[in-house]
Structure formats: structure tokens, C-alpha cells
Amino acid sequence: MTRYGPMYGPDVTFLGVPPCDLADLPAADVVIIGAPFDGGTSHRPGTRFGPGAIRQACYLAHDGSRPSLALRVDPLQDLRVYDAGDVEMFSGDAAGSVASLEDAVFAVAATGAVPVILGGDHTIAWPDATGVARHIGHGRVSMVHFDAHADTGDTEFGSLVGHGQPMRRLIESGAVRGDRFLQLGLRGYWPGPATLDWMAEQRMRSYEMTEIVARGLDECLTEAFTIATDDCDGVFLSVDVDVVDPGMAPGTGTPEPGGLTSRQLLDAVRRCCYELPVVGVDVVEVSPPYDHAEITAYLANRVVLEALSAIARRRRGDPWDPRQPLLQGR
């Protein structure tokens, strides 16, 4: 596995963490992988530039350290975090690209480390979760999926591979069970009745935004967590930035008004990774060509940091109270 280097920007690691080679992985808690693929995009392209943008989107020094004010950990120091660079993924070879990514994710998961994949369009969720399931066991990994779109279509432009179909591919393959598939933030005008019927047949649980608004995000998350941890050995977290309202995340390929706020997404990701046995994470659909002032890239960077901070705090083992004053006990 090689790094692209200057092909999609400078050859940098996520906020300065040490680099590593997938062919010779060190002992790690987390390995970051770039998946610069937008060959499955149905509307606006550009997510191939997402991994580089997410790695660099920070006004602080890229020194491999980020103390979390909320969680009182430094995830880049408290965890052994490495960056393996980008998997070679070519838009003209979708099948080959997803196969290469699946192998890379499996190589990381097989060591016991948590793979964190930076997309790329949402096509990559199929090889990402499948790579983890190859290690833990098909049907033993549940999915918590933040997105404006269900991504359960059958074909797109005559292809089985695309960013509107990864969740159907995961369920059809048996890598993830339909009745352990939790989606949050859906809204808008797609998919149609036939796809919704298929989703119901798989016993998926999809929280549309009207339900989240009526019941409250925390209540929906608590219910989703109960399902996700029932008869499964780990949870894969997939975050499409278009789950956030495009006023707060404009740099994405298929923007849909009326989504979560940035604050809601960050709090939800923190809860997921603190309360659940997360075994893999991907953050997808950041399209820098459509991003104003790097708003979306900054959000995605913070999604990764919130996930890592919560994993670090969970592993520390002591309870955390979000109401605790910042300077208490100092």
C-alpha cells in the first residue's frame, strides 16, 4: 500500500500523527486510512480530495496532540494512532478500488486496531464495514449510520457499485444484518416506495428527521444503541457529512436542507464512541471544491477527533459526566 503524495495534495498525516505502512503495521490502537474515491458519485464530484482536506483542516499545530476540553483526554497521545496514507482507488475501476480498500481495512482490523477511514464518497462504506466483518465475523457487526440518505438503492447508472447502494450491498452480502442497521438523519425525497419496502423487509431501523425532531435526538440514540448492541460483537460508525444541514456543511455532493446541526452531530458521535464498542469508523462525502472556507472539512476533522477522544475516554474506564465544569478539580 503506497501513499499518493502530491497527487491529491501534500503527503501529510492526520494532524501530524506518525505514518505507517499497511504492509508492516506497528502495534496500534487506531490506524487512519484515506479512501480518495468519488467514482460512485451520482451528482457533484470532488470527494477524492476529501481525505487530504480532513487531515489538514485545523488551525492548531500539526504536532500529533489534541487535548479534548470536554473529555479530558488527548486522543492522539493516549491512543497509539497512525496514518497509513491513501489506498490507491481509481474512479475508472470501481470494483478494483473497493476490493483494495476492503483488503486494507481488513489488514488493520486483523491486528485489533480500529480502522478510521477518511472518504471519499459513501461507496466506501461497503468495503469498510466488510473489511471489519471479515475479521469479527459476518453478521456480528452492527451499523450506526448518520446520513441524509438511506443509500439502499439497488443499481445506479446500471452499476451495483455507487454511493447510493453501499448499505444494500452490505446487507445482501450478510456482512451486516438488516435488523442491526440503524440510520439517523434521513430526510428529503429519496428513496422511493419500492426501496423503502425493501428496507422494511430487512427490518432496518431508520430515524427520519421528523421523528428525531419530535422525539429528540438523545432518545432516538438511546433506542438505537440498545438495538445495535443486541447480539452483535461490535459497532461500525459511518458518518456522511450531509447528515448536517448544508448551511453548516456545504461542501458535499448531494446537499439536503433540514439536517442536524454541527453541534448535534459532534455530540452524537461522542456518545456513540463512548457508549458503544466501536470497531470501525468512516467519515465520508466531504467535497472540497464545494466547501466554503473549509467549513465542512473542519467539521469532518472534528468528527474524527470526537470519535477518537471518546474511544480514549472509554478505554480509560472511569465515568464521564458532560455536566462537569471544565476547571473542576484543577
mmCIF file of C-alpha atoms in Angstrom, residues 58-281:
data_model
loop_
_atom_site.group_PDB
_atom_site.id
_atom_site.type_symbol
_atom_site.label_atom_id
_atom_site.label_comp_id
_atom_site.label_asym_id
_atom_site.label_seq_id
_atom_site.Cartn_x
_atom_site.Cartn_y
_atom_site.Cartn_z
ATOM 1 C CA CYS A 58 -7.095 22.591 11.757
ATOM 2 C CA TYR A 59 -5.745 25.965 12.862
ATOM 3 C CA LEU A 60 -3.549 24.385 15.555
ATOM 4 C CA ALA A 61 -0.066 22.942 15.073
ATOM 5 C CA HIS A 62 0.027 19.567 13.355
ATOM 6 C CA ASP A 63 2.022 18.090 16.209
ATOM 7 C CA GLY A 64 0.198 14.834 16.927
ATOM 8 C CA SER A 65 -1.506 16.173 20.049
ATOM 9 C CA ARG A 66 -5.096 17.350 20.636
ATOM 10 C CA PRO A 67 -6.267 17.581 24.278
ATOM 11 C CA SER A 68 -10.065 17.384 24.442
ATOM 12 C CA LEU A 69 -11.582 20.024 26.716
ATOM 13 C CA ALA A 70 -14.793 18.031 27.119
ATOM 14 C CA LEU A 71 -13.402 14.544 27.674
ATOM 15 C CA ARG A 72 -10.110 15.407 29.439
ATOM 16 C CA VAL A 73 -8.048 13.130 27.200
ATOM 17 C CA ASP A 74 -5.532 13.645 24.419
ATOM 18 C CA PRO A 75 -6.642 11.035 21.885
ATOM 19 C CA LEU A 76 -3.596 11.395 19.645
ATOM 20 C CA GLN A 77 -1.320 10.801 22.634
ATOM 21 C CA ASP A 78 -3.399 8.485 24.840
ATOM 22 C CA LEU A 79 -4.082 6.164 21.910
ATOM 23 C CA ARG A 80 -1.460 4.780 19.549
ATOM 24 C CA VAL A 81 -2.702 6.476 16.379
ATOM 25 C CA TYR A 82 -1.007 6.040 12.994
ATOM 26 C CA ASP A 83 -1.853 7.155 9.472
ATOM 27 C CA ALA A 84 -1.344 4.608 6.690
ATOM 28 C CA GLY A 85 -1.921 7.087 3.889
ATOM 29 C CA ASP A 86 -4.231 6.589 0.925
ATOM 30 C CA VAL A 87 -5.339 3.383 -0.691
ATOM 31 C CA GLU A 88 -4.947 3.539 -4.466
ATOM 32 C CA MET A 89 -8.508 3.961 -5.730
ATOM 33 C CA PHE A 90 -9.199 4.908 -9.335
ATOM 34 C CA SER A 91 -12.602 6.197 -10.411
ATOM 35 C CA GLY A 92 -12.386 4.201 -13.631
ATOM 36 C CA ASP A 93 -12.131 0.914 -11.726
ATOM 37 C CA ALA A 94 -14.810 0.920 -9.043
ATOM 38 C CA ALA A 95 -14.724 -2.846 -8.433
ATOM 39 C CA GLY A 96 -10.944 -2.927 -8.100
ATOM 40 C CA SER A 97 -10.941 0.141 -5.879
ATOM 41 C CA VAL A 98 -13.430 -1.225 -3.362
ATOM 42 C CA ALA A 99 -11.595 -4.565 -3.268
ATOM 43 C CA SER A 100 -8.294 -2.824 -2.481
ATOM 44 C CA LEU A 101 -9.933 -0.784 0.266
ATOM 45 C CA GLU A 102 -11.577 -3.842 1.824
ATOM 46 C CA ASP A 103 -8.207 -5.587 1.991
ATOM 47 C CA ALA A 104 -6.626 -2.532 3.617
ATOM 48 C CA VAL A 105 -9.356 -2.244 6.245
ATOM 49 C CA PHE A 106 -9.182 -5.960 6.970
ATOM 50 C CA ALA A 107 -5.399 -5.738 7.428
ATOM 51 C CA VAL A 108 -5.909 -3.082 10.105
ATOM 52 C CA ALA A 109 -8.849 -4.775 11.833
ATOM 53 C CA ALA A 110 -6.999 -8.101 11.955
ATOM 54 C CA THR A 111 -4.353 -6.519 14.195
ATOM 55 C CA GLY A 112 -7.004 -5.448 16.719
ATOM 56 C CA ALA A 113 -6.722 -1.754 15.814
ATOM 57 C CA VAL A 114 -9.734 0.380 14.946
ATOM 58 C CA PRO A 115 -9.667 1.457 11.288
ATOM 59 C CA VAL A 116 -10.758 5.064 10.729
ATOM 60 C CA ILE A 117 -11.365 5.681 7.045
ATOM 61 C CA LEU A 118 -11.470 9.150 5.513
ATOM 62 C CA GLY A 119 -13.571 9.336 2.348
ATOM 63 C CA GLY A 120 -14.261 9.606 -0.433
ATOM 64 C CA ASP A 121 -17.894 9.141 -1.366
ATOM 65 C CA HIS A 122 -20.148 6.778 0.549
ATOM 66 C CA THR A 123 -19.412 3.892 -1.795
ATOM 67 C CA ILE A 124 -16.559 3.137 0.586
ATOM 68 C CA ALA A 125 -18.863 2.107 3.464
ATOM 69 C CA TRP A 126 -19.361 -1.234 1.713
ATOM 70 C CA PRO A 127 -15.671 -2.268 1.720
ATOM 71 C CA ASP A 128 -15.072 -0.516 5.065
ATOM 72 C CA ALA A 129 -17.659 -2.440 7.075
ATOM 73 C CA THR A 130 -16.997 -5.631 5.107
ATOM 74 C CA GLY A 131 -13.296 -5.450 5.926
ATOM 75 C CA VAL A 132 -14.113 -5.229 9.627
ATOM 76 C CA ALA A 133 -16.702 -8.023 9.353
ATOM 77 C CA ARG A 134 -14.110 -10.273 7.706
ATOM 78 C CA HIS A 135 -12.215 -10.096 10.992
ATOM 79 C CA ILE A 136 -15.024 -10.087 13.561
ATOM 80 C CA GLY A 137 -17.477 -12.234 11.630
ATOM 81 C CA HIS A 138 -20.239 -11.631 9.119
ATOM 82 C CA GLY A 139 -23.426 -10.685 10.902
ATOM 83 C CA ARG A 140 -21.551 -9.868 14.114
ATOM 84 C CA VAL A 141 -21.064 -6.143 13.382
ATOM 85 C CA SER A 142 -23.939 -3.688 13.616
ATOM 86 C CA MET A 143 -24.025 -0.355 11.799
ATOM 87 C CA VAL A 144 -24.865 3.108 13.117
ATOM 88 C CA HIS A 145 -25.233 5.307 10.055
ATOM 89 C CA PHE A 146 -25.619 9.106 10.051
ATOM 90 C CA ASP A 147 -26.863 10.345 6.691
ATOM 91 C CA ALA A 148 -29.477 12.391 4.869
ATOM 92 C CA HIS A 149 -29.906 9.437 2.504
ATOM 93 C CA ALA A 150 -30.572 5.754 3.119
ATOM 94 C CA ASP A 151 -28.013 4.596 0.489
ATOM 95 C CA THR A 152 -30.036 1.417 -0.028
ATOM 96 C CA GLY A 153 -30.616 1.682 -3.770
ATOM 97 C CA ASP A 154 -30.108 -1.378 -5.953
ATOM 98 C CA THR A 155 -28.309 -0.045 -9.028
ATOM 99 C CA GLU A 156 -27.126 3.359 -10.163
ATOM 100 C CA PHE A 157 -26.434 4.074 -13.823
ATOM 101 C CA GLY A 158 -26.509 0.321 -14.321
ATOM 102 C CA SER A 159 -23.826 -0.346 -11.685
ATOM 103 C CA LEU A 160 -24.059 -2.218 -8.390
ATOM 104 C CA VAL A 161 -21.224 -0.050 -7.029
ATOM 105 C CA GLY A 162 -22.021 3.522 -6.068
ATOM 106 C CA HIS A 163 -22.628 5.883 -3.198
ATOM 107 C CA GLY A 164 -26.384 5.278 -3.274
ATOM 108 C CA GLN A 165 -26.067 1.498 -2.788
ATOM 109 C CA PRO A 166 -23.444 0.543 -0.164
ATOM 110 C CA MET A 167 -25.918 -0.304 2.584
ATOM 111 C CA ARG A 168 -27.858 -2.672 0.340
ATOM 112 C CA ARG A 169 -24.616 -4.395 -0.666
ATOM 113 C CA LEU A 170 -23.650 -4.808 2.992
ATOM 114 C CA ILE A 171 -26.975 -6.365 3.920
ATOM 115 C CA GLU A 172 -27.231 -8.555 0.819
ATOM 116 C CA SER A 173 -23.736 -9.934 1.444
ATOM 117 C CA GLY A 174 -24.518 -10.747 5.071
ATOM 118 C CA ALA A 175 -21.632 -8.626 6.331
ATOM 119 C CA VAL A 176 -24.124 -6.555 8.357
ATOM 120 C CA ARG A 177 -27.588 -7.712 9.398
ATOM 121 C CA GLY A 178 -30.540 -5.617 8.310
ATOM 122 C CA ASP A 179 -32.094 -5.823 11.765
ATOM 123 C CA ARG A 180 -28.917 -4.378 13.284
ATOM 124 C CA PHE A 181 -28.727 -1.464 10.868
ATOM 125 C CA LEU A 182 -29.536 1.911 12.454
ATOM 126 C CA GLN A 183 -29.838 5.056 10.320
ATOM 127 C CA LEU A 184 -30.205 8.573 11.708
ATOM 128 C CA GLY A 185 -30.937 11.854 9.946
ATOM 129 C CA LEU A 186 -32.786 10.673 6.819
ATOM 130 C CA ARG A 187 -34.877 13.296 5.058
ATOM 131 C CA GLY A 188 -35.897 14.691 1.712
ATOM 132 C CA TYR A 189 -37.305 12.958 -1.363
ATOM 133 C CA TRP A 190 -35.308 9.767 -1.905
ATOM 134 C CA PRO A 191 -35.594 6.767 -1.901
ATOM 135 C CA GLY A 192 -38.965 5.833 -3.308
ATOM 136 C CA PRO A 193 -41.575 3.347 -2.041
ATOM 137 C CA ALA A 194 -40.029 0.224 -3.581
ATOM 138 C CA THR A 195 -36.704 0.807 -1.818
ATOM 139 C CA LEU A 196 -38.449 1.680 1.442
ATOM 140 C CA ASP A 197 -40.363 -1.597 1.186
ATOM 141 C CA TRP A 198 -37.077 -3.485 0.744
ATOM 142 C CA MET A 199 -35.639 -1.724 3.804
ATOM 143 C CA ALA A 200 -38.686 -2.698 5.867
ATOM 144 C CA GLU A 201 -38.314 -6.309 4.745
ATOM 145 C CA GLN A 202 -34.724 -6.271 6.069
ATOM 146 C CA ARG A 203 -36.052 -4.913 9.406
ATOM 147 C CA MET A 204 -33.820 -1.864 9.200
ATOM 148 C CA ARG A 205 -34.447 0.973 11.685
ATOM 149 C CA SER A 206 -34.316 4.385 10.039
ATOM 150 C CA TYR A 207 -34.869 7.589 12.021
ATOM 151 C CA GLU A 208 -36.159 10.292 9.689
ATOM 152 C CA MET A 209 -35.580 13.889 10.768
ATOM 153 C CA THR A 210 -39.231 14.476 11.637
ATOM 154 C CA GLU A 211 -39.036 11.625 14.164
ATOM 155 C CA ILE A 212 -35.750 12.947 15.555
ATOM 156 C CA VAL A 213 -37.273 16.419 15.953
ATOM 157 C CA ALA A 214 -40.455 15.063 17.567
ATOM 158 C CA ARG A 215 -38.769 12.633 19.973
ATOM 159 C CA GLY A 216 -35.381 14.277 20.462
ATOM 160 C CA LEU A 217 -32.020 13.064 19.201
ATOM 161 C CA ASP A 218 -30.894 11.698 22.575
ATOM 162 C CA GLU A 219 -33.960 9.466 22.898
ATOM 163 C CA CYS A 220 -33.502 8.141 19.368
ATOM 164 C CA LEU A 221 -29.817 7.444 20.005
ATOM 165 C CA THR A 222 -30.562 5.577 23.229
ATOM 166 C CA GLU A 223 -33.054 3.355 21.418
ATOM 167 C CA ALA A 224 -30.642 2.799 18.506
ATOM 168 C CA PHE A 225 -27.822 1.859 20.885
ATOM 169 C CA THR A 226 -29.964 -0.833 22.504
ATOM 170 C CA ILE A 227 -30.596 -2.424 19.120
ATOM 171 C CA ALA A 228 -27.003 -2.039 17.921
ATOM 172 C CA THR A 229 -25.530 -3.856 20.919
ATOM 173 C CA ASP A 230 -28.006 -6.754 20.899
ATOM 174 C CA ASP A 231 -26.447 -9.982 19.635
ATOM 175 C CA CYS A 232 -23.507 -8.246 17.967
ATOM 176 C CA ASP A 233 -19.821 -8.043 18.909
ATOM 177 C CA GLY A 234 -19.014 -4.564 17.624
ATOM 178 C CA VAL A 235 -20.428 -1.435 16.032
ATOM 179 C CA PHE A 236 -19.300 0.253 12.830
ATOM 180 C CA LEU A 237 -19.953 4.002 12.760
ATOM 181 C CA SER A 238 -20.478 5.578 9.325
ATOM 182 C CA VAL A 239 -20.827 9.374 9.147
ATOM 183 C CA ASP A 240 -21.896 11.098 5.945
ATOM 184 C CA VAL A 241 -21.388 14.832 6.441
ATOM 185 C CA ASP A 242 -24.584 15.541 4.524
ATOM 186 C CA VAL A 243 -26.483 14.446 7.636
ATOM 187 C CA VAL A 244 -25.734 18.015 8.740
ATOM 188 C CA ASP A 245 -27.753 20.861 7.280
ATOM 189 C CA PRO A 246 -25.940 22.230 4.204
ATOM 190 C CA GLY A 247 -25.897 25.661 5.837
ATOM 191 C CA MET A 248 -23.297 24.158 8.195
ATOM 192 C CA ALA A 249 -21.769 21.605 5.788
ATOM 193 C CA PRO A 250 -21.960 22.979 2.225
ATOM 194 C CA GLY A 251 -19.014 21.023 0.844
ATOM 195 C CA THR A 252 -20.762 17.819 -0.095
ATOM 196 C CA GLY A 253 -22.081 16.198 -3.237
ATOM 197 C CA THR A 254 -25.799 15.774 -2.510
ATOM 198 C CA PRO A 255 -26.859 18.506 -0.056
ATOM 199 C CA GLU A 256 -30.310 18.150 1.523
ATOM 200 C CA PRO A 257 -31.736 21.036 3.615
ATOM 201 C CA GLY A 258 -33.125 20.469 7.076
ATOM 202 C CA GLY A 259 -30.466 18.323 8.735
ATOM 203 C CA LEU A 260 -28.740 18.070 12.093
ATOM 204 C CA THR A 261 -26.609 20.908 13.385
ATOM 205 C CA SER A 262 -22.852 20.530 13.677
ATOM 206 C CA ARG A 263 -23.227 20.514 17.453
ATOM 207 C CA GLN A 264 -25.757 17.682 17.341
ATOM 208 C CA LEU A 265 -23.532 15.550 15.138
ATOM 209 C CA LEU A 266 -20.436 16.051 17.286
ATOM 210 C CA ASP A 267 -22.359 15.222 20.474
ATOM 211 C CA ALA A 268 -23.897 12.167 18.836
ATOM 212 C CA VAL A 269 -20.539 10.854 17.569
ATOM 213 C CA ARG A 270 -19.066 11.347 21.037
ATOM 214 C CA ARG A 271 -21.912 9.373 22.583
ATOM 215 C CA CYS A 272 -21.543 6.573 20.032
ATOM 216 C CA CYS A 273 -17.840 6.098 20.604
ATOM 217 C CA TYR A 274 -18.026 6.495 24.378
ATOM 218 C CA GLU A 275 -21.003 4.214 24.959
ATOM 219 C CA LEU A 276 -20.620 1.625 22.204
ATOM 220 C CA PRO A 277 -17.911 -0.960 21.331
ATOM 221 C CA VAL A 278 -16.920 0.800 18.113
ATOM 222 C CA VAL A 279 -14.730 -1.363 15.864
ATOM 223 C CA GLY A 280 -14.547 0.889 12.811
ATOM 224 C CA VAL A 281 -15.384 4.417 11.677
#
